[in-house]
Each structure stands twice: as C-alpha cells, then as structure tokens.
Short mmCIF file of C-alpha atoms in Angstrom, two decimals:
data_model
loop_
_atom_site.label_atom_id
_atom_site.label_comp_id
_atom_site.label_asym_id
_atom_site.label_seq_id
_atom_site.Cartn_x
_atom_site.Cartn_y
_atom_site.Cartn_z
CA MET A 248 108.87 74.85 74.98
CA ASP A 249 106.62 76.00 77.86
CA THR A 250 104.32 72.96 78.10
CA ILE A 251 105.00 69.27 77.68
CA THR A 252 102.63 66.30 77.95
CA LEU A 253 104.06 62.89 78.79
CA LEU A 254 102.84 59.39 79.35
CA GLN A 255 102.64 59.12 83.13
CA PRO A 256 106.16 58.33 84.35
CA ASP A 257 107.42 55.50 86.57
CA ASP A 258 110.12 55.50 89.23
CA TRP A 259 112.37 52.45 88.87
CA HIS A 260 114.20 53.00 92.17
CA ALA A 261 112.52 54.43 95.28
CA HIS A 262 112.72 54.03 99.05
CA LEU A 263 109.42 54.14 100.92
CA ARG A 264 110.54 52.65 104.26
CA ASP A 265 107.81 51.08 106.42
CA GLY A 266 105.40 51.75 109.26
CA LEU A 267 104.64 55.42 109.97
CA ALA A 268 107.01 56.54 107.22
CA LEU A 269 104.54 55.27 104.60
CA GLN A 270 102.10 58.02 105.56
CA ARG A 271 104.57 60.52 104.07
CA THR A 272 106.35 58.60 101.35
CA VAL A 273 103.53 56.74 99.58
CA PRO A 274 101.31 59.76 98.80
CA ASP A 275 104.32 61.79 97.69
CA LEU A 276 105.44 59.10 95.25
CA ALA A 277 101.97 58.04 94.08
CA LYS A 278 101.07 61.61 93.07
CA GLN A 279 104.07 61.62 90.70
CA PHE A 280 104.41 58.09 89.34
CA ALA A 281 102.16 55.27 88.15
CA ARG A 282 104.57 52.56 89.31
CA ALA A 283 107.65 52.37 91.46
CA ILE A 284 110.29 49.77 92.19
CA CYS A 285 110.15 49.68 96.00
CA MET A 286 113.53 49.00 97.54
CA PRO A 287 113.71 46.11 100.04
CA ASN A 288 116.30 47.42 102.53
CA LEU A 289 113.90 47.58 105.45
CA VAL A 290 114.70 46.47 108.98
CA PRO A 291 114.41 43.49 108.74
CA PRO A 292 114.94 43.28 104.96
CA VAL A 293 112.39 41.93 102.48
CA LYS A 294 113.97 38.57 101.57
CA THR A 295 111.17 36.40 100.14
CA VAL A 296 108.29 36.78 97.72
CA ASP A 297 105.81 36.31 100.56
CA GLU A 298 107.44 39.12 102.54
CA ALA A 299 107.44 41.34 99.44
CA LEU A 300 103.73 40.80 98.86
CA ALA A 301 102.97 41.62 102.50
CA TYR A 302 105.03 44.81 102.20
CA ARG A 303 103.12 45.70 99.02
CA GLN A 304 99.84 45.53 100.92
CA ARG A 305 101.21 47.87 103.60
CA ILE A 306 102.16 50.33 100.85
CA LEU A 307 98.77 50.10 99.10
CA ALA A 308 97.02 50.94 102.37
CA HIS A 309 98.49 54.47 102.13
CA VAL A 310 97.73 55.27 98.49
CA PRO A 311 95.39 58.30 98.37
CA GLU A 312 91.86 57.84 97.06
CA ASN A 313 91.35 58.36 93.32
CA ILE A 314 95.03 57.64 92.58
CA GLN A 315 96.14 54.51 90.75
CA PHE A 316 99.55 53.36 91.99
CA ASP A 317 101.22 50.00 91.39
CA PRO A 318 104.09 49.19 93.77
CA ARG A 319 106.55 46.84 92.05
CA MET A 320 108.47 44.73 94.53
CA VAL A 321 112.07 43.57 94.85
CA LEU A 322 113.78 41.00 97.06
CA TYR A 323 116.87 41.71 99.12
CA PHE A 324 119.77 39.52 97.98
CA THR A 325 121.68 37.90 100.87
CA ASP A 326 124.34 35.21 101.13
CA GLN A 327 121.51 32.84 102.11
CA THR A 328 119.13 33.57 99.20
CA SER A 329 117.96 30.30 97.65
CA PRO A 330 118.07 29.68 93.88
CA GLU A 331 114.49 28.44 94.20
CA GLU A 332 113.38 31.95 95.18
CA VAL A 333 114.14 33.09 91.63
CA SER A 334 111.37 30.87 90.25
CA LYS A 335 108.96 32.43 92.74
CA ILE A 336 109.93 35.90 91.52
CA LYS A 337 109.40 34.82 87.92
CA ALA A 338 105.95 33.48 88.75
CA SER A 339 104.85 36.53 90.75
CA ALA A 340 102.59 39.20 89.28
CA PHE A 341 104.07 41.94 91.46
CA VAL A 342 107.71 41.03 92.25
CA ASP A 343 110.04 42.00 89.43
CA ALA A 344 113.67 41.72 90.52
CA ILE A 345 116.25 41.09 93.21
CA LYS A 346 118.49 43.80 94.65
CA LEU A 347 122.13 43.23 95.53
CA TYR A 348 123.67 45.55 98.10
CA PRO A 349 127.33 44.88 98.83
CA ALA A 350 127.37 44.43 102.61
CA GLY A 351 127.82 47.83 104.27
CA ALA A 352 127.49 49.89 101.07
CA THR A 353 124.58 52.12 102.11
CA THR A 354 121.58 52.51 104.45
CA ASN A 355 120.39 49.18 105.93
CA SER A 356 122.79 47.12 103.81
CA ASP A 357 124.44 45.11 106.58
CA ASN A 358 122.61 41.96 105.44
CA GLY A 359 123.89 42.37 101.88
CA VAL A 360 126.05 40.00 99.88
CA SER A 361 129.53 39.64 101.39
CA ASP A 362 131.17 38.15 98.28
CA ILE A 363 129.38 37.92 94.95
CA ARG A 364 131.08 34.62 94.16
CA LYS A 365 129.13 33.04 97.02
CA VAL A 366 125.84 33.61 95.21
CA TYR A 367 126.74 32.50 91.69
CA ALA A 368 124.19 29.66 91.92
CA VAL A 369 121.41 32.22 92.37
CA ILE A 370 122.80 34.48 89.64
CA GLU A 371 122.86 31.51 87.27
CA GLN A 372 119.12 31.17 87.83
CA LEU A 373 118.59 34.90 87.34
CA GLU A 374 120.32 34.68 83.96
CA GLU A 375 118.43 31.54 82.93
CA GLN A 376 115.01 32.91 83.90
CA GLN A 377 115.75 36.51 82.84
CA VAL A 378 114.90 37.98 86.23
CA PRO A 379 116.61 41.38 86.61
CA LEU A 380 119.47 41.81 89.06
CA LEU A 381 119.59 45.35 90.46
CA LEU A 382 123.00 46.44 91.70
CA HIS A 383 124.28 49.07 94.07
CA GLY A 384 127.61 49.26 92.28
CA GLU A 385 130.24 50.20 94.84
CA VAL A 386 133.02 48.33 96.56
CA THR A 387 133.05 48.79 100.32
CA HIS A 388 136.68 48.32 101.35
CA SER A 389 137.57 51.06 103.82
CA HIS A 390 140.93 51.82 102.19
CA ILE A 391 139.35 52.72 98.81
CA ASP A 392 138.56 56.38 98.24
CA ILE A 393 134.80 57.00 98.33
CA PHE A 394 134.95 58.82 94.98
CA ASP A 395 136.55 55.76 93.34
CA ARG A 396 134.26 53.03 94.68
CA GLU A 397 131.92 52.88 91.69
CA LYS A 398 134.73 52.59 89.16
CA ARG A 399 136.47 49.92 91.22
CA TYR A 400 133.21 47.95 91.35
CA LEU A 401 132.94 48.02 87.57
CA ASP A 402 136.48 46.77 87.14
CA GLU A 403 136.71 44.26 89.97
CA VAL A 404 133.16 42.88 90.32
CA LEU A 405 130.85 43.74 87.46
CA ALA A 406 133.08 43.10 84.46
CA PRO A 407 134.02 39.59 85.71
CA LEU A 408 130.36 38.92 86.58
CA LEU A 409 129.20 39.68 83.04
CA ARG A 410 131.97 37.56 81.55
CA GLN A 411 130.65 34.68 83.63
CA PHE A 412 126.95 35.48 82.93
CA PRO A 413 126.83 37.43 79.65
CA LYS A 414 123.04 37.26 79.26
CA LEU A 415 122.26 38.38 82.81
CA LYS A 416 119.56 41.06 82.86
CA LEU A 417 121.06 43.78 85.00
CA VAL A 418 120.36 47.33 86.15
CA LEU A 419 123.27 49.33 87.49
CA GLU A 420 121.40 51.58 89.88
CA HIS A 421 121.90 55.33 90.39
CA ILE A 422 125.06 55.60 88.29
CA THR A 423 127.32 58.55 89.11
CA THR A 424 130.40 58.36 86.89
CA SER A 425 131.45 58.59 83.27
CA GLU A 426 132.97 55.14 83.64
CA ALA A 427 129.61 53.65 84.66
CA ALA A 428 127.82 55.36 81.76
CA HIS A 429 130.36 54.05 79.27
CA PHE A 430 130.23 50.57 80.83
CA VAL A 431 126.48 50.44 80.19
CA LEU A 432 126.92 51.75 76.64
CA GLU A 433 129.51 49.09 75.84
CA HIS A 434 127.26 46.17 76.81
CA ASP A 435 124.20 44.63 75.19
CA ARG A 436 120.61 45.66 75.82
CA ASN A 437 120.44 43.36 78.85
CA VAL A 438 122.52 45.92 80.81
CA ALA A 439 120.75 49.17 81.78
CA ALA A 440 121.09 51.96 84.35
CA THR A 441 118.98 54.34 86.41
CA ILE A 442 119.96 57.95 87.06
CA THR A 443 118.76 60.18 89.92
CA PRO A 444 117.74 63.85 89.74
CA GLN A 445 120.48 64.87 92.18
CA HIS A 446 123.22 63.38 90.02
CA LEU A 447 121.90 65.26 86.98
CA LEU A 448 121.47 68.60 88.75
CA PHE A 449 124.39 68.68 91.19
CA ASN A 450 128.03 67.73 91.65
CA ARG A 451 130.37 67.52 94.62
CA ASN A 452 131.00 71.27 94.59
CA ASP A 453 127.35 71.79 95.47
CA MET A 454 127.83 69.54 98.49
CA LEU A 455 131.20 70.84 99.70
CA VAL A 456 131.96 74.42 98.58
CA GLY A 457 131.17 77.02 101.22
CA GLY A 458 130.53 74.41 103.89
CA ILE A 459 129.20 70.86 103.94
CA LYS A 460 125.58 70.54 102.81
CA PRO A 461 124.32 67.33 104.47
CA HIS A 462 121.11 67.20 102.42
CA PHE A 463 123.19 66.66 99.27
CA TYR A 464 124.94 63.68 100.86
CA CYS A 465 123.85 60.45 99.21
CA LEU A 466 125.45 57.16 98.20
CA PRO A 467 126.93 56.81 95.71
CA ILE A 468 128.27 60.24 96.53
CA LEU A 469 128.06 63.21 94.14
CA LYS A 470 131.06 63.29 91.80
CA ARG A 471 132.95 65.85 89.69
CA GLN A 472 131.20 68.15 87.23
CA THR A 473 132.70 66.17 84.33
CA HIS A 474 130.83 63.07 85.51
CA GLN A 475 127.63 65.09 85.94
CA GLN A 476 127.98 66.27 82.34
CA THR A 477 128.32 62.70 81.04
CA LEU A 478 125.23 61.62 82.98
CA LEU A 479 123.27 64.48 81.42
CA GLU A 480 124.48 63.43 77.98
CA VAL A 481 123.38 59.80 78.30
CA ALA A 482 120.12 60.54 80.13
CA THR A 483 119.04 62.98 77.41
CA SER A 484 120.43 60.94 74.50
CA GLY A 485 117.28 58.90 73.84
CA ASN A 486 119.21 55.68 74.50
CA PRO A 487 116.74 53.17 76.03
CA LYS A 488 119.44 51.71 78.31
CA PHE A 489 119.07 54.72 80.65
CA PHE A 490 115.87 55.47 82.56
CA LEU A 491 114.43 57.21 85.58
CA GLY A 492 115.16 56.07 89.13
CA THR A 493 114.97 58.76 91.79
CA ASP A 494 116.57 56.85 94.69
CA SER A 495 114.36 59.15 96.77
CA ALA A 496 115.09 58.26 100.38
CA PRO A 497 113.44 59.78 103.45
CA HIS A 498 115.60 60.70 106.42
CA SER A 499 114.59 63.03 109.21
CA LYS A 500 116.34 66.39 109.53
CA ASN A 501 117.85 65.24 112.82
CA ALA A 502 119.34 62.13 111.19
CA LYS A 503 120.89 64.19 108.37
CA GLU A 504 122.14 67.19 110.35
CA ASN A 505 124.50 65.69 112.91
CA ALA A 506 128.12 64.66 113.28
CA CYS A 507 127.49 61.44 111.34
CA GLY A 508 124.65 62.31 108.99
CA CYS A 509 123.01 59.56 106.96
CA ALA A 510 122.96 59.23 103.17
CA GLY A 511 119.97 60.00 100.97
CA CYS A 512 118.08 62.77 99.16
CA TYR A 513 114.30 63.12 99.30
CA SER A 514 113.00 64.12 95.87
CA ALA A 515 109.68 62.27 95.62
CA PRO A 516 107.22 65.22 95.83
CA THR A 517 108.66 67.08 92.80
CA ALA A 518 110.84 64.48 91.10
CA ILE A 519 109.44 64.76 87.57
CA GLU A 520 109.76 68.56 87.67
CA LEU A 521 113.41 68.21 88.71
CA TYR A 522 114.09 65.87 85.81
CA ALA A 523 112.33 68.33 83.49
CA GLN A 524 114.64 71.06 84.78
CA ALA A 525 117.72 68.94 84.06
CA PHE A 526 116.58 68.01 80.54
CA ASP A 527 115.52 71.58 79.75
CA GLN A 528 118.86 73.00 80.91
CA VAL A 529 120.58 71.10 78.10
CA GLY A 530 117.85 71.75 75.53
CA LYS A 531 116.53 68.17 75.44
CA ILE A 532 113.13 68.42 77.13
CA GLU A 533 111.51 66.58 74.20
CA ARG A 534 113.47 63.45 75.22
CA LEU A 535 112.11 63.36 78.76
CA GLU A 536 109.19 61.05 77.93
CA GLY A 537 111.39 58.18 76.77
CA PHE A 538 113.62 58.40 79.85
CA ALA A 539 110.75 58.86 82.31
CA SER A 540 107.84 56.92 80.85
CA GLN A 541 108.93 54.35 78.27
CA PHE A 542 112.40 52.83 78.59
CA GLY A 543 112.05 51.45 82.12
CA ALA A 544 108.74 49.75 81.39
CA ASP A 545 110.22 48.25 78.22
CA PHE A 546 113.25 46.90 80.10
CA TYR A 547 111.09 45.26 82.78
CA GLY A 548 108.70 43.83 80.20
CA LEU A 549 105.73 45.77 81.55
CA PRO A 550 103.19 47.70 79.47
CA ARG A 551 103.73 51.41 79.06
CA ASN A 552 101.26 53.58 80.95
CA THR A 553 98.31 55.02 79.02
CA ASN A 554 97.45 58.03 81.20
CA HIS A 555 99.24 61.33 80.64
CA ILE A 556 100.57 64.18 82.75
CA THR A 557 101.32 67.76 81.76
CA LEU A 558 104.24 69.90 82.91
CA VAL A 559 104.24 73.66 82.47
CA LYS A 560 107.12 76.11 82.66
CA ASP A 561 105.78 77.92 85.70
CA THR A 562 107.84 78.47 88.81
CA GLN A 563 107.14 76.80 92.12
CA VAL A 564 108.89 77.04 95.47
CA ILE A 565 109.92 73.78 97.13
CA PRO A 566 108.82 73.73 100.81
CA GLU A 567 111.53 74.36 103.40
CA SER A 568 110.53 71.11 105.14
CA LEU A 569 107.92 68.35 105.16
CA SER A 570 106.29 66.61 108.12
CA TYR A 571 107.62 63.11 108.80
CA LEU A 572 107.00 60.39 111.37
CA ASP A 573 105.90 61.75 114.75
CA GLY A 574 106.71 65.46 114.81
CA GLU A 575 109.93 65.19 112.80
CA GLN A 576 110.79 66.89 109.50
CA ILE A 577 112.29 65.96 106.13
CA ILE A 578 114.29 68.54 104.19
CA PRO A 579 113.44 67.84 100.52
CA LEU A 580 115.83 68.27 97.62
CA TYR A 581 115.94 71.99 96.61
CA ALA A 582 114.24 72.96 99.89
CA GLY A 583 113.19 76.60 99.93
CA GLN A 584 114.31 77.19 96.36
CA THR A 585 112.40 78.06 93.21
CA ILE A 586 112.31 75.55 90.36
CA PRO A 587 111.10 76.37 86.82
CA TRP A 588 108.66 73.52 86.08
CA ARG A 589 105.38 72.48 87.67
CA LYS A 590 103.14 69.44 87.21
CA VAL A 591 99.51 70.40 86.60
#
C-alpha cells in the first residue's frame, strides 16, 4: 500500500511546555493532530481547572491560521489535590483528566504524588464520576533497576489500586514492557494505554550500542527488543485499549547533550509518519486509523474527527535540528535520517 487516508489523528499524550517554547511546539503538533492531551508538568504545575483553562488560552494563541486545533487539558495530581476538583473536571468542556506522576519519576515531577494511598479520597471520586486517571507507571526508589521500574509499579501500585477501585477509568501512559501490555489486556475496557513512536521503532540497543545516544533517552527508558516486539503486536492488533500518545517532549540540544542529559524525545513534527513506518514494517498499515484516530476519542468519550489526512509512501529527510527558544536547537527523533512516509 503506497497511499493511506485516515481520519485526522489525535495525540493523547504531548508536552508543549509554556512561554517561548509554545512558538515551536504548538505549530508542530497542530499541523499533525486535531486534538492533543496537553501534559500539566509545567513549572509551576497546572493544578486546578482554572489554571488549565488559562494554559489552554496560551496554547491557542500560537495555533497557526487556518488550522483547527483543540488542546485537551489535564490537571497535575498532587498530595494536596482536593476531591472537589474532580467535579470541576467533570463539568469542564476542555479538561478531560488528571495526571499522576510519582514524585521524582520524570521531568518536572517533583510535585507529584508521594504515596498513592494518600490520595485515595480523590481516586474514589475519579472512579465515581468516571474521570480518567492518567498514570506515569514507574516506581522511583533509587535501589530499583531503571529497566524494572514499570513492572514493579504494576505489581506494587497498580494492581492493588485496581483491586480497590475496579471501575476506575485509567490510562497507563507510554507503556514500554510486555508486562504492561499484558496487564492492560487482562483488565476491562476501563483500562487503556498509550504507546509512543520511539518505543515502537527503537529498543535499548539503539540507545546504547556503539556509544550512548542521548536523543533516544526518555522515561520510561527504552527496553529490550522483546518488549518492543510486544508493543508492536498490541499497537497493530486493532484492540481499542491501545492508542496513540507521542509523549513528544521538547528539550534543547544543550540540555540533552551533557553529563546529565534530560529525558524526552521530540517527535511532534513527523509523528504520524513515524507511526505509519512502524505499522508498515509489520504489515499492518491498514490498522493505523483505529490506533491513531478512533480508539483514543472513544475512550475519552469525545466525537471522532471528521476531517481526513493522506499519507503517501514517499521518502522525506528529517531535519538535523529545529530552532527552539532564543537561539537554541532541538534535535528531533530520526534527525538527519530518511523516513519512508510523508503526510500530504
């Protein structure tokens, strides 16, 4: 298949940052996706519906003319989040969920939940009102191997949580392991997962063999090829519990290429083409539309998009770098390399 037409896709997990960064990130994302779940881990974090709506207006100010883009907002879950805030989310036209970062798990997560048992009163309201809980599913204890942190989270935190709240509507974000994929498969339709392009296209060998490649460093970290293969299988299976979430995250070249480089891959400008590449590599390109354009909207209870996009099998070269902030650069995923699909 050399051409495929899809309902316009959505990104159910993206980082846009704030301030000057929006000049780069919003146009890149809006040219690819009709809607995006905009992560709340700003500095300071987006903790209330009022703050989320103000952030949404800052995002909308950078949407290019003649492009329709609907930022979907999320609150940052802290130890101090009030159960009453859940009702405000439920009543909002633009805020869809709450995001739980275990404290210290990833970029700007220091204000995250320190112990999930402390916030059971809020989670009880999430379950009752069917407001989605989005989870960065890793434990953060320093003695636990970084490649095991997702699995340990499933066993030690998530399984007990779902026993306590079996009807909780939950998205396990950016899954990276076979164990996470099987965990989602074993639960009811109220449990879903997003998968990134980097975890479909790469594994830890790509990051580590022949020297450390800092632009492949993200959290959760790339895993073994066997895990990558399982992610490809579930993403391309047509199962509506798995849908698109890029986790695209802008970091300047200087912040990535140093002795303590930060975590995140920037895929926004060509994300749908990268997903097409992954699906095509396993002969399942015809299943891309469900994963990219239907299942996420269905899970969130939003209407599917009505506009369409077309992808053609025609090579394009990813730029070596992109301008960012004031004179800095971002190195995008696949920088300088040729990819086989192009959005027209």
